[in-house]
Amino acid sequence: MSLPRWMEPLLEAGEMREIDRWAINERTIAVDELMERAGEGLAGVISRRAPAGRVVFVCGKGNNGGDGIVAARVLRQAGRDVEVLLVWPAEWMGSDAQAQLKKLPGAKPVAFEAGRLNKAQVIVDCVLGTGSSGKPRSPADQVISEMEAAKAPVIAADVPSGVDATTGEVEGPAVHCVATAAFHRPKVGLWVRPGKEYAGEVDIVDIGIPRGGPARPDAGLIGSGVLREVPRRGATSTKFSSGNVCIIGGSRGLTGAPAMTALAAMRAGAGYVTVGAPASLELSFTVRLLEAMVVGLPEDGDGHLDASGLEPVLKAVVRADAVVLGPGLSKNPQSQALARAVAPRIDVPLVVDADGLNALAGQLEEILAGRRWPTVLTPHAGELGRLLEVDSAEVERSRLRHVREAAAISKAFVVLKGDDTLVAAPSGRVAISRGRAPGLATAGTGDVLSGVIGAMLAKGMPVAQGACAGVYAHLRAGQIAAAPHGPDGVIASDVIASLPAALSA
Ligand SMILES: NC(=O)C1=CN([C@@H]2O[C@H](COP(=O)(O)OP(=O)(O)OC[C@H]3O[C@@H](n4cnc5c(N)ncnc54)[C@H](O)[C@@H]3O)[C@@H](O)[C@H]2O)[C@@H](O)CC1
Ligand SMILES: Nc1ncnc2c1ncn2[C@@H]1O[C@H](COP(=O)(O)OP(=O)(O)O)[C@@H](O)[C@H]1O
Ligand SMILES: [K+]
């Protein structure tokens, strides 16, 4: 199935190779023509981003190096001061790159020498592209470390060397670039951490590959178009048809979380919101949430939901169109047992967040297997690590692999949060947030996200679409909230207040 219109396709290295092969064999476009356009585009990116001073190209032996040689020629012909350094002997280069070497006017390329990077105004990384596999090996590893240590900014051809174009994983040395000139389409690894941190700005270069290629990408960026899919209130709407969300959570000391989830759901357009929380805390929700209904649930006498509350919870959610389980729930064993009992019994779309996720740790498959309605899990790396019983650092190293694994095991949609929030479907398809809302790095913004997604699902959006619309609206609200005071002054309540603007823009 092709990607929805609101997703901008991203390619894996293998998919890009397949498209190249198709363009060359089926559309009879010559390799040197593709390389020419890639090099010209790269030269354009360099001219725009570094309009003066010496340009030092560092070229490997594959076609990525060939692209660099073309760009070096184009810039020399335009009168720029250009030096070309080769990582491997010229004779080891592929035939297409060698052909380009013959056309290079001016000084001949020289073997790589770290000292030569000192005179660069800008360095162009053409060492490894989509043909790279595994950790950079000698001599590329040393060269990559030297480029990383150099003072001049680096621009990457297609993908920063050392970053896996398919996964964004970085196993060894890699280069932090100010920008990456992505040929044809951006590769997945440019948008997934840690690779994303190395890619810098991504400039797309059209290399003349026609439409209709063989690849059916399974990953893409979430575009603004997803907000056009959000159902809006109209003349025939009622508070119920606008979306009825029920939030189950809260505990002594953690009353802010479900309150923010509720407010976020309302600001994201839900017409009717209920909070089910420990009975002794009812008053604190009642005074804070004027527009929401509050249901006091059985508790342990100390402000923690009790496992005996299953039937009252099921009663509280009976009219809900979507349920959010977990904000402020706490790690109390009784409350965790309640979450495990509740999750399989909710017969509407369910969002599980925060301590609701911790309740599922190690039992994802068993607990969610019986659910007949879609489930969305919204972990950060620490919570995903607990769900899968691996270290959170391991999750951060291979974010795509872990989010896909969790979605496959749980048959749920998994939203792995971060600057590069990844939304994985059980099928393996992944939608990626562009991020760039550092104001969101503050307590409570996760509770806001679960409320927004809850509202989208309650409005009846298909689950992948609803989760992505929630992620996109939340991101944009984070950016809008930062506008008056900068990212450091943002608190989660500002993000909630910015949701209507985010959704209407
Ligand atoms: N027809 C095509 O395929 C086109 C390819 N283009 C460019 O070509 C690139 C892909 O070219 P290639 O497939 O030649 O591959 P690369 O240029 O990425 O380099 C692969 C070379 O590096 C070596 N290598 C691989 N992994 C390594 C590692 N871990 N450590 C050290 N050396 C390693 C390989 O032995 C091979 O010689 C793209 O990223 C793009 O820049 C563009 O020129 C457009 C057309
Ligand atoms: N540096 C960042 N850039 C962009 N988004 C971020 C950043 N840090 C955190 N976020 C977002 O903020 C939210 C934080 O959620 P979470 O970690 O669950 O916090 P909490 O539990 O305090 O609400 C997530 O949606 C995450 O994607
Ligand atoms: K490169």
XYZ file of C-alpha atoms and ligand atoms in Angstrom:
578
model
C 0.000 0.000 0.000
C 1.316 3.406 -0.847
C 1.837 6.020 1.846
C -1.004 8.417 2.681
C -0.815 11.831 1.012
C 0.187 13.579 4.218
C 3.379 11.506 4.524
C 6.526 12.582 2.669
C 8.335 9.401 1.615
C 11.775 8.532 2.984
C 13.915 5.820 1.408
C 16.067 3.038 2.801
C 19.450 2.515 1.136
C 18.214 -0.655 -0.597
C 15.124 1.118 -1.933
C 17.307 3.911 -3.320
C 19.540 1.345 -5.062
C 16.460 -0.303 -6.547
C 15.222 3.051 -7.865
C 18.673 3.838 -9.325
C 18.756 0.446 -11.055
C 15.261 0.973 -12.424
C 16.112 4.455 -13.723
C 19.259 3.136 -15.390
C 17.873 -0.126 -16.813
C 14.205 0.589 -17.468
C 14.335 4.314 -18.146
C 17.773 4.171 -19.788
C 19.112 7.130 -17.886
C 22.921 6.906 -17.898
C 24.719 6.590 -14.558
C 26.924 9.537 -15.439
C 23.839 11.630 -16.083
C 22.551 10.852 -12.562
C 25.966 11.512 -11.104
C 26.219 14.774 -13.026
C 22.908 16.011 -11.593
C 23.815 14.837 -8.099
C 27.166 16.679 -8.306
C 25.575 19.814 -9.751
C 22.955 19.812 -7.011
C 25.631 19.291 -4.374
C 27.614 22.217 -5.818
C 24.449 24.329 -5.596
C 23.974 23.458 -1.928
C 27.627 24.345 -1.221
C 27.356 27.672 -3.092
C 24.255 28.642 -1.142
C 25.519 27.604 2.264
C 29.215 28.513 1.878
C 29.429 31.144 -0.855
C 33.137 32.013 -0.412
C 36.448 30.479 0.658
C 38.204 27.196 0.014
C 36.090 24.075 -0.476
C 37.787 20.794 0.437
C 36.165 17.634 -0.927
C 36.937 14.349 0.799
C 36.035 11.540 -1.615
C 35.668 7.807 -1.128
C 35.925 5.154 -3.840
C 32.223 4.646 -4.602
C 29.678 6.780 -6.435
C 29.368 9.067 -3.415
C 32.987 10.029 -4.110
C 32.076 10.429 -7.807
C 29.351 12.934 -6.888
C 32.010 14.905 -5.032
C 34.331 14.971 -8.072
C 31.483 16.335 -10.242
C 30.703 19.053 -7.673
C 34.419 19.921 -7.457
C 34.494 20.383 -11.246
C 31.352 22.557 -11.230
C 32.714 24.789 -8.477
C 36.172 25.089 -10.073
C 34.536 26.081 -13.340
C 32.657 28.746 -11.376
C 35.994 30.068 -10.113
C 35.939 28.645 -6.569
C 39.117 27.573 -4.735
C 38.646 23.794 -4.581
C 40.837 20.969 -3.302
C 40.019 17.266 -3.674
C 41.351 14.687 -1.200
C 41.056 10.959 -1.913
C 40.603 8.404 0.856
C 41.663 5.480 -1.331
C 44.075 5.494 -4.339
C 42.441 6.824 -7.512
C 42.798 3.408 -9.214
C 40.567 1.867 -6.537
C 37.670 4.123 -7.373
C 34.665 2.725 -9.242
C 34.636 3.190 -13.023
C 31.964 5.920 -12.916
C 33.919 7.960 -10.363
C 37.166 7.395 -12.311
C 35.497 8.751 -15.448
C 34.646 11.907 -13.518
C 38.229 12.238 -12.283
C 39.381 12.496 -15.905
C 37.075 15.476 -16.441
C 38.293 17.402 -13.382
C 40.125 20.561 -14.469
C 42.970 22.118 -12.457
C 45.065 20.553 -9.707
C 44.953 16.768 -9.419
C 43.376 15.185 -6.346
C 45.813 14.233 -3.588
C 45.777 11.512 -0.949
C 43.902 12.506 2.214
C 45.971 14.396 4.768
C 44.310 15.756 7.912
C 46.390 18.970 7.848
C 44.738 20.026 4.589
C 41.380 20.349 6.333
C 42.747 23.337 8.305
C 42.623 25.583 5.248
C 39.039 24.701 4.392
C 36.192 27.184 4.687
C 33.871 24.231 4.188
C 34.497 20.476 4.008
C 32.397 18.246 1.766
C 31.930 14.686 3.005
C 31.759 12.307 0.023
C 33.395 9.330 1.738
C 30.458 6.949 2.214
C 26.907 7.087 0.861
C 24.119 4.553 0.555
C 26.633 1.846 -0.396
C 28.118 1.877 3.083
C 27.642 -1.154 5.295
C 28.550 -1.596 8.931
C 30.962 0.504 10.959
C 33.391 2.607 8.918
C 36.534 0.556 8.317
C 40.112 1.681 7.747
C 41.062 4.023 6.226
C 37.569 5.618 6.173
C 37.234 5.506 9.980
C 40.324 7.661 10.556
C 39.331 10.118 7.828
C 35.848 10.477 9.292
C 37.294 11.190 12.742
C 39.579 13.845 11.246
C 36.665 15.540 9.448
C 34.691 15.482 12.702
C 37.615 17.077 14.549
C 38.179 19.788 11.916
C 37.019 23.328 12.632
C 35.310 23.999 9.311
C 31.627 23.125 8.861
C 30.913 19.955 6.904
C 28.299 19.414 4.202
C 27.423 15.782 3.422
C 26.756 14.290 0.014
C 23.583 12.199 0.401
C 24.264 10.967 3.941
C 26.856 11.868 6.582
C 29.586 9.223 6.523
C 29.214 6.858 9.453
C 25.417 7.214 9.605
C 23.388 4.203 8.461
C 21.128 5.614 5.747
C 18.421 3.028 6.455
C 18.214 3.177 10.232
C 19.937 6.340 11.485
C 22.185 4.142 13.617
C 25.763 5.255 14.228
C 28.098 2.420 15.217
C 31.494 4.094 14.945
C 32.956 7.440 13.924
C 30.594 9.785 12.062
C 30.594 13.399 10.929
C 28.305 16.107 12.326
C 27.250 18.119 9.282
C 25.604 21.506 8.988
C 23.648 20.240 6.015
C 23.108 17.146 3.900
C 22.346 17.281 0.174
C 19.969 14.314 -0.171
C 19.831 12.926 -3.706
C 16.366 12.188 -5.141
C 14.700 11.753 -1.734
C 15.928 11.969 1.855
C 16.990 8.667 3.358
C 15.278 7.438 6.540
C 18.496 7.704 8.584
C 18.616 11.479 8.124
C 15.489 11.842 10.244
C 15.980 9.223 12.966
C 18.252 9.841 15.937
C 21.160 9.579 16.356
C 21.656 9.966 12.553
C 19.419 13.021 12.561
C 21.851 14.862 14.812
C 24.600 14.337 12.227
C 22.589 15.329 9.154
C 21.934 18.998 9.965
C 19.550 20.710 7.543
C 18.351 18.393 4.790
C 18.379 19.878 1.263
C 16.725 17.716 -1.385
C 18.440 17.522 -4.786
C 16.410 16.420 -7.807
C 18.640 14.115 -9.875
C 16.099 13.588 -12.637
C 14.745 10.201 -11.609
C 11.238 10.019 -13.097
C 8.126 9.127 -11.102
C 6.833 5.582 -11.015
C 9.896 3.760 -9.668
C 9.660 0.344 -8.054
C 10.143 1.216 -4.377
C 7.127 1.311 -2.071
C 8.540 3.220 0.892
C 7.319 2.192 4.304
C 8.557 5.260 6.152
C 7.858 8.943 5.783
C 7.741 12.311 7.482
C 4.453 13.478 8.972
C 3.388 16.464 6.871
C 1.077 19.332 7.781
C -1.607 17.782 5.540
C -2.501 15.350 8.315
C -4.311 18.185 10.101
C -6.714 18.460 7.176
C -7.931 14.973 8.090
C -9.045 16.054 11.583
C -12.862 16.156 11.790
C -14.082 19.642 12.711
C -17.176 20.768 14.605
C -20.100 21.856 12.445
C -23.751 22.797 12.636
C -24.895 19.271 13.406
C -22.164 18.513 15.960
C -22.962 17.746 19.569
C -20.622 17.553 22.535
C -20.657 13.783 22.099
C -20.045 13.709 18.366
C -17.068 16.056 18.895
C -15.378 13.204 20.751
C -15.888 11.744 24.202
C -12.603 10.966 26.000
C -12.206 9.272 29.361
C -8.903 9.489 31.241
C -8.037 6.970 33.946
C -5.136 7.784 36.235
C -3.968 10.128 38.944
C -2.542 9.452 42.380
C -1.524 11.463 45.412
C 1.224 13.839 44.247
C 0.425 13.147 40.584
C -2.816 15.005 39.991
C -1.398 17.421 37.413
C -0.819 14.716 34.809
C -4.429 13.567 34.229
C -5.618 17.171 34.574
C -3.314 18.218 31.740
C -4.323 15.218 29.635
C -7.956 16.247 30.107
C -7.338 19.906 29.250
C -5.275 18.918 26.199
C -8.053 16.609 24.975
C -10.541 19.465 25.338
C -8.298 22.000 23.586
C -7.727 19.463 20.810
C -11.462 19.449 20.202
C -12.933 16.647 22.344
C -16.437 17.764 23.299
C -16.838 15.684 26.452
C -14.073 14.654 28.834
C -14.225 12.536 31.983
C -11.441 11.931 34.491
C -11.594 8.762 36.576
C -9.219 9.182 39.554
C -8.815 8.022 43.177
C -11.916 9.087 45.139
C -9.998 11.064 47.784
C -8.504 13.270 45.048
C -11.834 14.064 43.380
C -11.938 17.584 44.824
C -8.598 18.626 43.377
C -9.823 17.686 39.873
C -13.231 19.264 40.420
C -11.745 22.666 41.229
C -9.186 22.509 38.429
C -11.274 21.120 35.590
C -14.460 23.162 35.261
C -15.532 21.604 31.962
C -14.708 17.954 32.717
C -16.702 15.287 34.550
C -14.912 13.667 37.479
C -15.535 10.133 38.704
C -14.059 9.052 42.039
C -12.763 5.475 41.843
C -11.938 2.894 44.566
C -8.534 3.478 46.116
C -6.237 2.287 48.861
C -7.051 5.156 51.248
C -3.753 6.820 50.384
C -4.645 8.205 46.948
C -3.762 5.223 44.734
C -6.258 3.429 42.507
C -7.092 -0.032 43.776
C -7.325 -3.226 41.757
C -10.890 -3.650 43.049
C -11.859 -0.713 40.813
C -12.181 -2.702 37.585
C -15.991 -2.636 37.359
C -16.286 1.070 38.342
C -13.658 1.906 35.695
C -15.568 -0.044 33.046
C -18.700 1.826 34.082
C -16.916 5.191 33.880
C -15.728 4.538 30.332
C -18.954 3.069 29.006
C -19.874 6.079 26.861
C -16.338 7.074 25.911
C -15.179 7.010 22.280
C -11.552 6.717 23.408
C -9.766 6.079 26.702
C -6.385 7.305 27.940
C -4.968 5.028 30.623
C -1.996 5.881 32.796
C -1.325 9.611 33.347
C -0.279 10.054 36.968
C -1.260 6.463 37.773
C 1.867 5.827 39.915
C 3.864 2.626 40.306
C 1.703 1.438 43.207
C 1.291 -2.343 42.693
C -2.505 -2.191 43.108
C -2.819 0.600 40.551
C -0.553 -1.297 38.169
C -2.673 -4.441 38.597
C -5.762 -2.366 37.841
C -4.190 -1.080 34.602
C -3.389 -4.647 33.543
C -6.972 -5.720 34.223
C -8.517 -2.694 32.512
C -6.519 -2.608 29.239
C -7.946 -5.802 27.711
C -11.508 -4.828 28.667
C -11.758 -1.405 27.005
C -13.867 -1.772 23.877
C -12.925 1.525 22.247
C -9.550 2.864 21.045
C -7.131 3.040 23.967
C -4.057 5.205 24.549
C -1.666 3.860 27.186
C 0.861 6.304 28.616
C 3.253 6.810 31.516
C 2.771 4.376 34.416
C 0.086 2.616 32.398
C 2.952 1.524 30.131
C 5.050 0.398 33.040
C 2.181 -1.902 34.023
C 2.580 -3.686 30.678
C 6.359 -4.146 30.980
C 7.408 -7.573 29.789
C 3.761 -8.628 29.224
C 2.886 -6.596 26.161
C 1.770 -9.513 24.076
C -0.343 -11.271 26.715
C -2.167 -8.199 27.948
C -2.941 -6.570 24.622
C -3.526 -9.734 22.565
C -7.224 -9.918 23.381
C -8.033 -6.305 22.524
C -10.556 -5.904 19.702
C -10.026 -2.162 19.318
C -6.857 -0.327 18.386
C -4.275 0.540 21.006
C -1.727 3.359 20.947
C 1.278 3.188 23.278
C 3.194 6.439 23.866
C 6.530 5.553 25.515
C 9.714 7.587 25.735
C 12.926 5.573 25.372
C 12.999 4.638 29.076
C 9.431 3.321 28.993
C 10.012 1.453 25.725
C 13.111 -0.093 27.271
C 11.024 -1.346 30.202
C 8.312 -2.652 27.846
C 10.845 -4.649 25.859
C 13.078 -5.424 28.845
C 16.156 -3.799 27.331
C 18.307 -0.895 28.434
C 17.059 2.571 27.415
C 20.512 3.338 25.931
C 20.021 0.311 23.664
C 16.637 1.730 22.551
C 18.306 5.085 21.802
C 20.964 3.355 19.702
C 18.402 1.626 17.458
C 15.180 3.555 17.782
C 13.582 2.319 14.565
C 14.277 -1.325 15.281
C 12.881 -1.145 18.803
C 9.744 0.830 17.979
C 8.960 -1.601 15.153
C 9.613 -4.563 17.413
C 7.240 -3.221 20.078
C 4.522 -2.571 17.489
C 4.924 -6.061 16.023
C 4.783 -7.790 19.414
C 1.897 -5.777 20.839
C -0.056 -5.330 17.567
C -0.436 -1.764 18.816
C 0.632 1.534 17.293
C 3.710 2.644 19.174
C 4.680 6.318 19.461
C 8.334 6.489 20.537
C 8.708 10.060 21.759
C 11.645 12.417 21.278
C 12.725 15.143 18.880
C 12.294 12.485 16.155
C 9.014 10.989 17.442
C 8.441 7.702 15.565
C 4.932 6.301 15.071
C 5.174 2.597 14.197
C 2.262 0.497 12.978
C 2.102 -3.252 13.639
C 2.736 -3.689 9.882
C 6.155 -2.030 10.286
C 5.240 1.246 8.595
C 6.772 4.202 10.427
C 5.753 7.861 10.368
C 8.398 10.271 11.629
C 7.996 13.718 13.157
C 10.303 16.447 11.858
C 10.682 17.645 15.450
C 12.444 20.941 16.118
C 10.345 21.978 19.098
C 12.875 21.985 21.958
C 10.347 23.842 24.124
C 8.620 20.455 24.531
C 11.533 19.181 26.646
C 9.716 19.929 29.914
C 7.602 17.930 32.371
C 3.997 17.282 31.453
C 4.223 17.616 27.680
C 3.872 13.838 27.395
C 0.549 14.039 29.265
C -0.513 16.698 26.778
C 0.347 14.410 23.859
C -1.708 11.509 25.190
C -4.712 13.823 25.583
C -4.384 15.127 22.032
C -4.116 11.633 20.579
C -7.067 10.566 22.746
C -9.133 13.405 21.259
C -8.175 12.469 17.679
C -9.165 8.838 18.220
C -12.402 9.868 19.942
C -13.289 11.871 16.850
C -13.167 8.610 14.922
C -9.933 9.143 13.017
C -8.251 5.951 11.783
C -5.671 5.085 14.401
C -2.426 5.746 12.468
C -3.817 8.989 11.147
C -5.101 10.035 14.581
C -1.786 9.278 16.276
C 0.127 11.228 13.610
C -2.302 14.163 13.725
C -1.825 14.210 17.505
C 1.964 14.157 17.203
C 1.915 16.897 14.567
C -0.494 19.198 16.444
C 1.492 18.711 19.672
C 4.759 19.565 17.904
C 3.317 22.673 16.335
C 1.776 23.725 19.657
C 5.242 23.335 21.201
C 6.666 25.660 18.560
C 3.893 28.218 18.946
C 4.250 28.130 22.742
C 7.945 28.973 22.383
C 7.335 32.023 20.193
C 6.826 34.642 22.927
C 9.636 33.686 25.349
C 11.844 31.148 23.571
C 11.939 27.396 24.258
C 13.330 27.707 27.773
C 10.274 29.498 29.117
C 7.735 26.934 27.890
C 5.641 24.970 30.394
C 3.192 22.220 29.464
C 0.188 24.500 30.132
C 1.461 26.834 27.378
C 1.469 23.905 24.981
C -2.149 23.150 25.891
C -3.101 26.797 25.354
C -1.407 26.737 21.932
C -3.271 23.658 20.678
C -6.193 25.532 19.081
C -3.792 27.723 17.078
C -1.757 24.661 16.150
C -4.850 22.867 14.912
C -6.295 25.787 13.004
C -3.145 26.952 11.210
N 23.573 5.165 -9.946
C 23.700 5.322 -8.700
O 23.695 4.337 -7.993
C 23.862 6.696 -8.145
C 24.486 6.851 -6.928
N 24.730 8.059 -6.408
C 25.633 8.207 -5.267
O 26.248 7.013 -4.966
C 26.156 6.683 -3.609
C 26.159 5.195 -3.481
O 27.305 4.771 -4.171
P 27.984 3.371 -3.987
O 26.958 2.309 -4.000
O 29.071 3.311 -4.962
O 28.536 3.381 -2.522
P 29.313 4.487 -1.648
O 29.814 5.579 -2.472
O 28.455 4.756 -0.503
O 30.622 3.726 -1.126
C 30.764 2.431 -1.115
C 32.263 2.119 -1.149
O 32.779 2.191 0.143
C 33.158 0.905 0.607
N 32.543 0.712 1.916
C 31.278 0.316 2.198
N 31.080 0.291 3.519
C 32.238 0.675 4.092
C 32.662 0.827 5.422
N 31.840 0.555 6.450
N 33.926 1.244 5.656
C 34.756 1.499 4.648
N 34.416 1.361 3.362
C 33.176 0.948 3.068
C 32.628 -0.092 -0.388
O 33.527 -1.150 -0.520
C 32.514 0.740 -1.641
O 33.731 0.737 -2.332
C 24.912 7.406 -3.151
O 24.922 7.694 -1.785
C 24.962 8.655 -3.993
O 25.798 9.606 -3.377
C 24.514 9.257 -7.187
O 25.682 9.500 -7.905
C 23.378 9.112 -8.115
C 23.397 7.854 -8.921
N 14.197 18.087 22.661
C 12.946 17.833 22.261
N 12.525 18.234 21.061
C 11.266 17.983 20.658
N 10.349 17.322 21.394
C 10.708 16.893 22.599
C 12.014 17.122 23.094
N 12.083 16.573 24.326
C 10.872 16.053 24.589
N 10.033 16.238 23.553
C 8.622 15.821 23.484
O 7.986 16.174 24.710
C 7.173 15.112 25.199
C 7.726 14.635 26.548
O 7.025 13.520 26.997
P 7.442 12.706 28.306
O 8.885 12.376 28.254
O 6.478 11.600 28.450
O 7.256 13.795 29.461
P 6.244 13.806 30.702
O 6.112 12.422 31.185
O 6.889 14.712 31.712
O 4.963 14.379 30.226
C 7.180 14.073 24.102
O 6.098 14.275 23.221
C 8.499 14.319 23.373
O 8.452 13.922 22.024
K 28.676 11.133 2.405
